Tab-separated table of C-alpha atoms in Angstrom:
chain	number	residue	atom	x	y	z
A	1194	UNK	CA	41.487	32.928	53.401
A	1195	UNK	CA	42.512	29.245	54.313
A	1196	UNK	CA	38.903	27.876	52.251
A	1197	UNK	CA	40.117	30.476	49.407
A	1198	UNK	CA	43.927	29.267	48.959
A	1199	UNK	CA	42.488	25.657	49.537
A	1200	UNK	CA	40.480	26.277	46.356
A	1201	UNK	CA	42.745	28.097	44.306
A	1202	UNK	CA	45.155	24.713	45.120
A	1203	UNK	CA	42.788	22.186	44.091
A	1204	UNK	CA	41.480	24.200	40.788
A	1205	UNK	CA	45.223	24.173	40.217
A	1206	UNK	CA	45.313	20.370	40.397
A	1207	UNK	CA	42.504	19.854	38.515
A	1208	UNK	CA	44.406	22.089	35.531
A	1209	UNK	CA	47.996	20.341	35.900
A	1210	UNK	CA	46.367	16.836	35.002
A	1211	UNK	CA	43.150	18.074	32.455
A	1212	UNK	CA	45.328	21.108	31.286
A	1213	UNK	CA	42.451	23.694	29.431
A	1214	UNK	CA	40.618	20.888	28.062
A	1215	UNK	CA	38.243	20.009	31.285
A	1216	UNK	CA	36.934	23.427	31.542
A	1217	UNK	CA	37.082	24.368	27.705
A	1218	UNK	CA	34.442	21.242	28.136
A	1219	UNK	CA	32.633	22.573	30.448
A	1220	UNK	CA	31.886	25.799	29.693
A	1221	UNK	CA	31.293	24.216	25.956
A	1222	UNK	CA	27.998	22.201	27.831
A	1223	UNK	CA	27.168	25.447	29.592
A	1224	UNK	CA	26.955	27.666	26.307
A	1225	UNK	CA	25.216	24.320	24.108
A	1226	UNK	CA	22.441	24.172	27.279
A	1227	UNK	CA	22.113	27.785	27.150
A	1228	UNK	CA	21.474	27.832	23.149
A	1229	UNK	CA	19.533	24.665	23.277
A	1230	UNK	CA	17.582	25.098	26.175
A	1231	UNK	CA	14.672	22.490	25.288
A	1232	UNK	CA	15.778	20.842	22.341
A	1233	UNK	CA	19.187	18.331	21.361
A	1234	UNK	CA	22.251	19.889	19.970
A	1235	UNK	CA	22.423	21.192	16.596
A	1236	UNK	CA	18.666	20.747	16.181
A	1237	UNK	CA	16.323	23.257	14.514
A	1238	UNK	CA	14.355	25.691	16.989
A	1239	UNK	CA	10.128	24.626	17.357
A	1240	UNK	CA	7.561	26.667	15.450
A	1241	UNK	CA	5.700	28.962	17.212
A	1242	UNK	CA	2.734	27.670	15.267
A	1243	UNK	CA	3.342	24.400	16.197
A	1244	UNK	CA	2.037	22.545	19.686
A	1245	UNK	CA	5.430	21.768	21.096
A	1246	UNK	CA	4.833	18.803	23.715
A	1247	UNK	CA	5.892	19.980	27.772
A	1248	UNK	CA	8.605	18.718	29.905
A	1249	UNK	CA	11.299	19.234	27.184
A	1250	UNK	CA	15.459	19.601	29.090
A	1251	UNK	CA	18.066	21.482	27.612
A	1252	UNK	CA	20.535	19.088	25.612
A	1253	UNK	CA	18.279	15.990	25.587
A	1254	UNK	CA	14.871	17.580	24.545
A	1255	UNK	CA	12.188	15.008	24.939
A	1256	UNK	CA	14.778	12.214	25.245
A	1257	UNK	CA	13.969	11.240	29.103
A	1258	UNK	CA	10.275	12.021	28.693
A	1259	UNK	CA	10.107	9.308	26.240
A	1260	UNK	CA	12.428	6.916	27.712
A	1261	UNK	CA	10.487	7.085	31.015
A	1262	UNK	CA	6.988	6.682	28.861
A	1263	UNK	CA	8.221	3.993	26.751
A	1264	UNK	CA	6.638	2.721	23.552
A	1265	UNK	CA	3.635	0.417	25.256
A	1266	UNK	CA	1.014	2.545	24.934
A	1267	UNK	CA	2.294	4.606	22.134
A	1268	UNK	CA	-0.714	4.848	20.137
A	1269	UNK	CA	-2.862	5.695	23.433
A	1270	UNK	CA	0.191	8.398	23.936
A	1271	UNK	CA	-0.308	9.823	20.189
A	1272	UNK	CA	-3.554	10.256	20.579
A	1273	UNK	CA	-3.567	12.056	23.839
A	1274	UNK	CA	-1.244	14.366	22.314
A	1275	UNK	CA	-3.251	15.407	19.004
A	1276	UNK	CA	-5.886	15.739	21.729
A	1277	UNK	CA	-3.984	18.756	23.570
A	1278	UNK	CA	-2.814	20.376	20.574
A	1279	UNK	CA	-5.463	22.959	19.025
A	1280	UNK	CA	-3.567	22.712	15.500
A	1281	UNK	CA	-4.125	19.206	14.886
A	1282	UNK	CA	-0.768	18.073	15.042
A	1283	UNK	CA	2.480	18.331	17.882
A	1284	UNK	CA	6.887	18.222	17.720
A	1285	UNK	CA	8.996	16.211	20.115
A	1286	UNK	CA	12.495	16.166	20.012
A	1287	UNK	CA	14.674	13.215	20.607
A	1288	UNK	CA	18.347	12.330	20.976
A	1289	UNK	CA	19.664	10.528	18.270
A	1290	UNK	CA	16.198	11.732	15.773
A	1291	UNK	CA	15.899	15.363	15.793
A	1292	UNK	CA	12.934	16.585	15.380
A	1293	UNK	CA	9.410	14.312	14.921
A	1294	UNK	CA	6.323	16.005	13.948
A	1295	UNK	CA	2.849	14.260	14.223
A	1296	UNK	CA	0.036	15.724	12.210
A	1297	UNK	CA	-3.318	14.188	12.800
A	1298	UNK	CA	-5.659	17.057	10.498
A	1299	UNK	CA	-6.925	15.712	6.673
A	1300	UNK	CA	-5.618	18.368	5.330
A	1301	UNK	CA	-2.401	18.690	6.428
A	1302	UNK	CA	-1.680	14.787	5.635
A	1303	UNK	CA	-3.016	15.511	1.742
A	1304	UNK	CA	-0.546	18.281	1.567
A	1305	UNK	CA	2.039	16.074	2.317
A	1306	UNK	CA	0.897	13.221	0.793
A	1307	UNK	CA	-0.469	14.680	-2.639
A	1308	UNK	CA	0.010	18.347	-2.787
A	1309	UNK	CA	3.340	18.900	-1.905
A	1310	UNK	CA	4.380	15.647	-2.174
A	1311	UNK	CA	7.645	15.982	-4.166
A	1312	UNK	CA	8.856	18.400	-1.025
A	1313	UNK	CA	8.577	15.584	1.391
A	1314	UNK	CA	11.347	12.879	0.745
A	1315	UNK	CA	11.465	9.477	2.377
A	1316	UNK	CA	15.252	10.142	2.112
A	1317	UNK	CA	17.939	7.805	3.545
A	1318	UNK	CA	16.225	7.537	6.979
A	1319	UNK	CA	13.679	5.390	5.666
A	1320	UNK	CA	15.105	3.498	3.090
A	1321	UNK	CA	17.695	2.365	5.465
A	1322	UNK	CA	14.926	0.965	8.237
A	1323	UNK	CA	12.712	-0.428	5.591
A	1324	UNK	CA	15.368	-1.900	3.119
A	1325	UNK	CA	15.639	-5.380	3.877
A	1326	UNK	CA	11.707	-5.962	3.962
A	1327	UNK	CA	10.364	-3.395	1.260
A	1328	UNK	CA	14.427	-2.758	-0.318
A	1329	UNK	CA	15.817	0.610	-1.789
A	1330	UNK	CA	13.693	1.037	-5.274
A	1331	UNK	CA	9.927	0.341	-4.014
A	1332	UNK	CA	6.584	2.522	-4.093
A	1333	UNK	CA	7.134	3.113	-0.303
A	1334	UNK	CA	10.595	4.174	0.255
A	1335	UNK	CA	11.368	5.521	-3.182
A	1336	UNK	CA	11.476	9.298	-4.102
A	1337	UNK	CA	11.559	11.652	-7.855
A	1338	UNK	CA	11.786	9.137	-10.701
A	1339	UNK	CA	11.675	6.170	-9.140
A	1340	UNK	CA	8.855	6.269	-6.962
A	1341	UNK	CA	6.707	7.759	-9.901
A	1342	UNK	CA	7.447	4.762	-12.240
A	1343	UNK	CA	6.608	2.637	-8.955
A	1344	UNK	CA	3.260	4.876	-8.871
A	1345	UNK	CA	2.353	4.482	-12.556
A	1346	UNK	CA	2.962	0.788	-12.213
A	1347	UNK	CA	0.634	0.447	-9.296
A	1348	UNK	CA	-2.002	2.510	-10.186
A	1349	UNK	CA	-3.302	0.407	-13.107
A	1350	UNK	CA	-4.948	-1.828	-10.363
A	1351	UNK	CA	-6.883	0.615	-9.198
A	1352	UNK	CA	-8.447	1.555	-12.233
A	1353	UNK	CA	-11.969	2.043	-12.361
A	1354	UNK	CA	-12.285	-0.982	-14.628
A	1355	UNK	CA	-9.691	-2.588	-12.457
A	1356	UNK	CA	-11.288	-1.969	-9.370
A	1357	UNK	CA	-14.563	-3.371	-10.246
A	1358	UNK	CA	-14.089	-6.185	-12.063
A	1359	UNK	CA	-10.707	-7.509	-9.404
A	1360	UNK	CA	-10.080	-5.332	-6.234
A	1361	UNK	CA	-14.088	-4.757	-5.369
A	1362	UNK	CA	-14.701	-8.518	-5.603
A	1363	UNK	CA	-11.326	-9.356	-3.692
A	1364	UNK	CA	-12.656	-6.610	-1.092
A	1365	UNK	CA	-16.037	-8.274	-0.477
A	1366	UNK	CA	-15.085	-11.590	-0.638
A	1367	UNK	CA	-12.648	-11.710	2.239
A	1368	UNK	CA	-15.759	-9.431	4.226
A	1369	UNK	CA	-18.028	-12.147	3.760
A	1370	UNK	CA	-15.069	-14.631	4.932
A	1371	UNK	CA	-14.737	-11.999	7.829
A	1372	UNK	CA	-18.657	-12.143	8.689
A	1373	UNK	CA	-19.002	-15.482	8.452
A	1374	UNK	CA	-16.388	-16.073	10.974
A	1375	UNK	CA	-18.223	-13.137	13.202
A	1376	UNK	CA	-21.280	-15.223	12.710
A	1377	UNK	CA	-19.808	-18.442	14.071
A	1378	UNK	CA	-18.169	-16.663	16.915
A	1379	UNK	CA	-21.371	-15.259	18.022
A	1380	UNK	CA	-23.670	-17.820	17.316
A	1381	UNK	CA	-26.403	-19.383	20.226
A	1382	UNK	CA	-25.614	-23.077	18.989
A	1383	UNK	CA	-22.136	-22.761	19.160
A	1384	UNK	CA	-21.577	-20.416	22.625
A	1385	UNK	CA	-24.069	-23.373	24.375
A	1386	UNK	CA	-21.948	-25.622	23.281
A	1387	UNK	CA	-18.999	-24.815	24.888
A	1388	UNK	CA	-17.085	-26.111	27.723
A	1389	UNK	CA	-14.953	-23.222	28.258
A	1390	UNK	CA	-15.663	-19.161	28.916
A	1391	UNK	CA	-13.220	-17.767	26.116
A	1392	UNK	CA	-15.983	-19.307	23.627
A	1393	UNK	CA	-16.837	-16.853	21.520
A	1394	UNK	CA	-14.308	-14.102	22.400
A	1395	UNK	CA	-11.636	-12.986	19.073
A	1396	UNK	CA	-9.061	-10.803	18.647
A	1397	UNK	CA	-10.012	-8.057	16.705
A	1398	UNK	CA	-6.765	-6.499	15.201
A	1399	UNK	CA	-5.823	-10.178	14.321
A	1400	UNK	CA	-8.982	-10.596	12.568
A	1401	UNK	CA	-8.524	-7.123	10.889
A	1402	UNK	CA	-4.517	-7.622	10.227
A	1403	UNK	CA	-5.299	-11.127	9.084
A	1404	UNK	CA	-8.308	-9.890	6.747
A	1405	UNK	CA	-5.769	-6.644	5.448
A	1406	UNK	CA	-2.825	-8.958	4.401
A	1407	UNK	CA	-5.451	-11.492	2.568
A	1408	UNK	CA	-6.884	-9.092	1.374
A	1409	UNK	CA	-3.903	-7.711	-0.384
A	1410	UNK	CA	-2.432	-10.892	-1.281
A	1411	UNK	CA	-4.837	-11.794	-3.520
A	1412	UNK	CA	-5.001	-8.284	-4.916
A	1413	UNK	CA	-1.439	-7.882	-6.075
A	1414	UNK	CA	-0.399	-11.232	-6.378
A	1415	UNK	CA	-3.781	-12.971	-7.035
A	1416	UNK	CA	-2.867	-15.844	-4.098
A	1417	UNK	CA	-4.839	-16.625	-1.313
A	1418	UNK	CA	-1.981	-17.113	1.579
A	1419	UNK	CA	-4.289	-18.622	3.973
A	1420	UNK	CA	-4.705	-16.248	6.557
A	1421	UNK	CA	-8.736	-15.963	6.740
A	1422	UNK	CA	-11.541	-18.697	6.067
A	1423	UNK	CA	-15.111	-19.051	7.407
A	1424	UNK	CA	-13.674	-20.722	10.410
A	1425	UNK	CA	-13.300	-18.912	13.687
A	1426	UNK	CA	-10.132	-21.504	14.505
A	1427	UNK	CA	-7.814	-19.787	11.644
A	1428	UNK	CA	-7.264	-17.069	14.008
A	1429	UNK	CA	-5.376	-19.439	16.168
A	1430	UNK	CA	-3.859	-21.194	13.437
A	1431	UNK	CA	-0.240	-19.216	12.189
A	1432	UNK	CA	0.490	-18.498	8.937
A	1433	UNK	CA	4.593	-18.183	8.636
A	1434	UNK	CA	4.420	-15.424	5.969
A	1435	UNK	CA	2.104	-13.391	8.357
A	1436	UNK	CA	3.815	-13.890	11.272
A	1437	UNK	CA	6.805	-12.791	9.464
A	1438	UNK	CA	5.231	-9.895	7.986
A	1439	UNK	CA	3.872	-8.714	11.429
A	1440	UNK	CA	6.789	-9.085	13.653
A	1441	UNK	CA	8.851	-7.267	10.506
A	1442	UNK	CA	6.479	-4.116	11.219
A	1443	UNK	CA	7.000	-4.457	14.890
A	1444	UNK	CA	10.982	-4.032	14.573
A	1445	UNK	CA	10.960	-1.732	11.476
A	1446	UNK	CA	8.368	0.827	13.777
A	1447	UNK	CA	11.425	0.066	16.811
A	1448	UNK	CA	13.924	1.433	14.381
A	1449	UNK	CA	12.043	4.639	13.567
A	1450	UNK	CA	13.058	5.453	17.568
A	1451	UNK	CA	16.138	3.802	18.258
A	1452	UNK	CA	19.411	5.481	16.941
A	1453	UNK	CA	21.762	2.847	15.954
A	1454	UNK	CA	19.653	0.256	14.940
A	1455	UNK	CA	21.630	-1.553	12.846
A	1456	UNK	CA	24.796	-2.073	16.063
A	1457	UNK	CA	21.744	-2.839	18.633
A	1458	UNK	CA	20.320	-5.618	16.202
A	1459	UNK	CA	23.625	-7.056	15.648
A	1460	UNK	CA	23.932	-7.644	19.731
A	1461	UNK	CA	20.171	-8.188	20.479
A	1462	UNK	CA	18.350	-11.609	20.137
A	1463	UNK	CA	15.582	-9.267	18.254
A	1464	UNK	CA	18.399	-8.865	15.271
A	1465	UNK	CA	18.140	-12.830	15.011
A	1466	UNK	CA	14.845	-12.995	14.604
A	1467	UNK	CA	14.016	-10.306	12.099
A	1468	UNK	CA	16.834	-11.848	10.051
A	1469	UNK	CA	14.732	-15.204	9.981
A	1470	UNK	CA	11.505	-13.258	9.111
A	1471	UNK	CA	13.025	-11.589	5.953
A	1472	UNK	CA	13.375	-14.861	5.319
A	1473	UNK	CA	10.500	-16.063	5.540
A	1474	UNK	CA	8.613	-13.015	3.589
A	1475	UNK	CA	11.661	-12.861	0.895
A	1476	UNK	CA	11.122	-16.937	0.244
A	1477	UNK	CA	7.539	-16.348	-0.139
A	1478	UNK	CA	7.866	-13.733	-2.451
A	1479	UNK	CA	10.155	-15.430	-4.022
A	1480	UNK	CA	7.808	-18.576	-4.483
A	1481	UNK	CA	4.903	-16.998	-5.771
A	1482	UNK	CA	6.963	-14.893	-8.749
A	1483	UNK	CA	9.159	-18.275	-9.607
A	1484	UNK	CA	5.179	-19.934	-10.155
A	1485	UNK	CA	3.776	-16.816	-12.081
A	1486	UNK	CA	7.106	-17.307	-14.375
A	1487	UNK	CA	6.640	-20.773	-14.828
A	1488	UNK	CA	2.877	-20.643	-15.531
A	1489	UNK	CA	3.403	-17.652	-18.336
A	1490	UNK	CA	6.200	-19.446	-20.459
A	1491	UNK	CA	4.489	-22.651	-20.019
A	1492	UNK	CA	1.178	-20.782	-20.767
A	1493	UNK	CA	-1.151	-22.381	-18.147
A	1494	UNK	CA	-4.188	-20.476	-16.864
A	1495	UNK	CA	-3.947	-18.981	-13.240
A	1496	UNK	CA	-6.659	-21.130	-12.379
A	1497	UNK	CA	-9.220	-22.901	-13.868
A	1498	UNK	CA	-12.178	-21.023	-15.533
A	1499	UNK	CA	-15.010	-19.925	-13.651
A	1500	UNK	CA	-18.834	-20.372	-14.268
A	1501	UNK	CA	-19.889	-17.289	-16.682
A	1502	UNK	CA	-21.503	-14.834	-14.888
A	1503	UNK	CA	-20.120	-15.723	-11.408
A	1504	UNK	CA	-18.394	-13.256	-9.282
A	1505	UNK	CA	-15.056	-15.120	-10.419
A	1506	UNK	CA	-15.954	-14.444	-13.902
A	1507	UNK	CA	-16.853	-11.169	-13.509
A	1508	UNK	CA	-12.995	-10.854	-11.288
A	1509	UNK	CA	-11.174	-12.381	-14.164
A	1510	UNK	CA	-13.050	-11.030	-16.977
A	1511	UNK	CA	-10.580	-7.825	-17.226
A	1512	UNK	CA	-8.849	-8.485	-13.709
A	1513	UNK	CA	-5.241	-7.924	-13.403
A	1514	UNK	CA	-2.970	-8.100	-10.544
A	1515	UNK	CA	0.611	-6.378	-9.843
A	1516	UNK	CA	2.180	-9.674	-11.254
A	1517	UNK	CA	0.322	-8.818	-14.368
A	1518	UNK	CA	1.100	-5.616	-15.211
């Protein structure tokens, strides 16, 4: 009786200073936990169909799971995941995102991607965490009208004409570039040679992220930034634009998970830093348009003619890039 009026005295308490709103609160959290039992407030419910990943709480979803995972061996994590799922793709859900789905099946990536495209927006979501590398308007964050000019535009390059006399040569000249360097690396005269046992040891992503962006370069802009030669050393050498360009990717793929971005990156040393490489990639954009504009209203050739019937030749012969279009 004593434990029982003791209660009823401190609940009492409790009311005189909260009033109603401490256990309106409370039973508010008990009803939302009850409703949204493995998913975030306010969030639509999983698809059956769907492989919904494990260890989901009521209120925060997948929120801890991930937090406690981290992001350092996401890809490993991703592809562990498509593993367990029998549909070929899996949902998490995550405070502050909603709902993620990963889809890892052909087909299901050309129905979003060509099929039902026009159903799929990039919306506001990714414009804002791509804006101030790829801004508001281009072929990769753009939706209806816009992003179909932006298509049209980009797709004369990859005409068949186009694409054999500019991007096919541009392809296999940066492979031989790549080989060459493979060649070197691996090579009997130049392993004996060395004093040293990381002789002959690259990093491949570098060499393939290094061979992508030069790749590319020269493709839509027709300018060889630097970033691959013959020469096993240019891997060690930095190229400002693409370190720019790769740490940009690093913090724009951070974004995609972190709600807030823009207040954290306004604190964080990280915000600092990306600021300097949009820079960077903005200025060299910048450069290489302010030359193309110069050389077309002073009329002077891109560069100076080939030998006819060289691979050059056969490049430039109809070869356009974006810049020329």
């Amino acid at each position: 009786m004593f434990a029982l009026s003791a209660s009823s005295s401190t609940l009492a308490a409790i009311l005189d200073r909260t009033g109603i709103l401490l256990p309106i609160a409370g039973l508010s959290i008990i009803v939302l936990a009850f409703i949204y039992n493995d998913r975030t407030p306010f969030t639509k419910a999983r698809r059956p169909e769907v492989y919904y990943l494990p260890n989901a709480l009521p209120l925060v979803g997948h929120t801890i799971d991930v937090i406690k995972k981290g992001f350092a061996r996401e890809l490993d994590m991703a592809l562990e995941r498509s593993k367990q799922s029998k549909v070929g793709g899996w949902h998490l859900n995550v405070a502050g995102q909603g709902n993620i789905i990963s889809l890892s099946r052909p087909e299901y990536i050309e129905a979003i991607q060509k099929t039902y495209f026009e159903n799929f927006e990039k919306g506001d979501f990714t414009r804002d965490r791509f804006a101030d590398v790829l801004g508001h308007t281009g072929i990769f964050v753009a939706d209806g009208h816009t992003w179909k000019h932006a298509r049209k535009t980009a797709s004369h390059i990859f005409s068949a004409g186009q694409f054999r006399n500019w991007v096919q040569v541009v392809v296999h000249e940066e492979l031989d570039k790549a080989v060459s360097l493979l060649n070197a690396v691996t090579s009997t005269e130049r392993s004996s040679s060395s004093k040293n046992n990381t002789q002959g040891v690259i990093t491949l992503p570098e060499l393939f992220f290094r061979y992508t962006l030069n790749s590319f370069a020269r493709m839509a802009f027709g300018t060889d930034i630097g970033c691959l030669t013959n020469d096993p050393g240019c891997l060690d050498t930095p190229v400002a634009f693409a370190v720019a360009f790769d740490y940009a990717q690093l913090i724009i793929n951070d974004r995609i998970f972190t709600p807030f971005f823009q207040v954290v990156e306004f604190f964080h040393p990280k915000g600092k830093k990306m600021r300097e490489a949009v820079k960077t990639i903005r200025g060299f954009a910048g450069g290489i348009i302010d030359d193309r504009l110069r050389d077309r209203k002073l009329n002077v050739p891109k560069e100076t003619a080939p030998q006819p019937g060289s691979i050059a030749h056969l490049a430039k012969k109809d070869g356009k890039d974006l810049l020329d279009l």
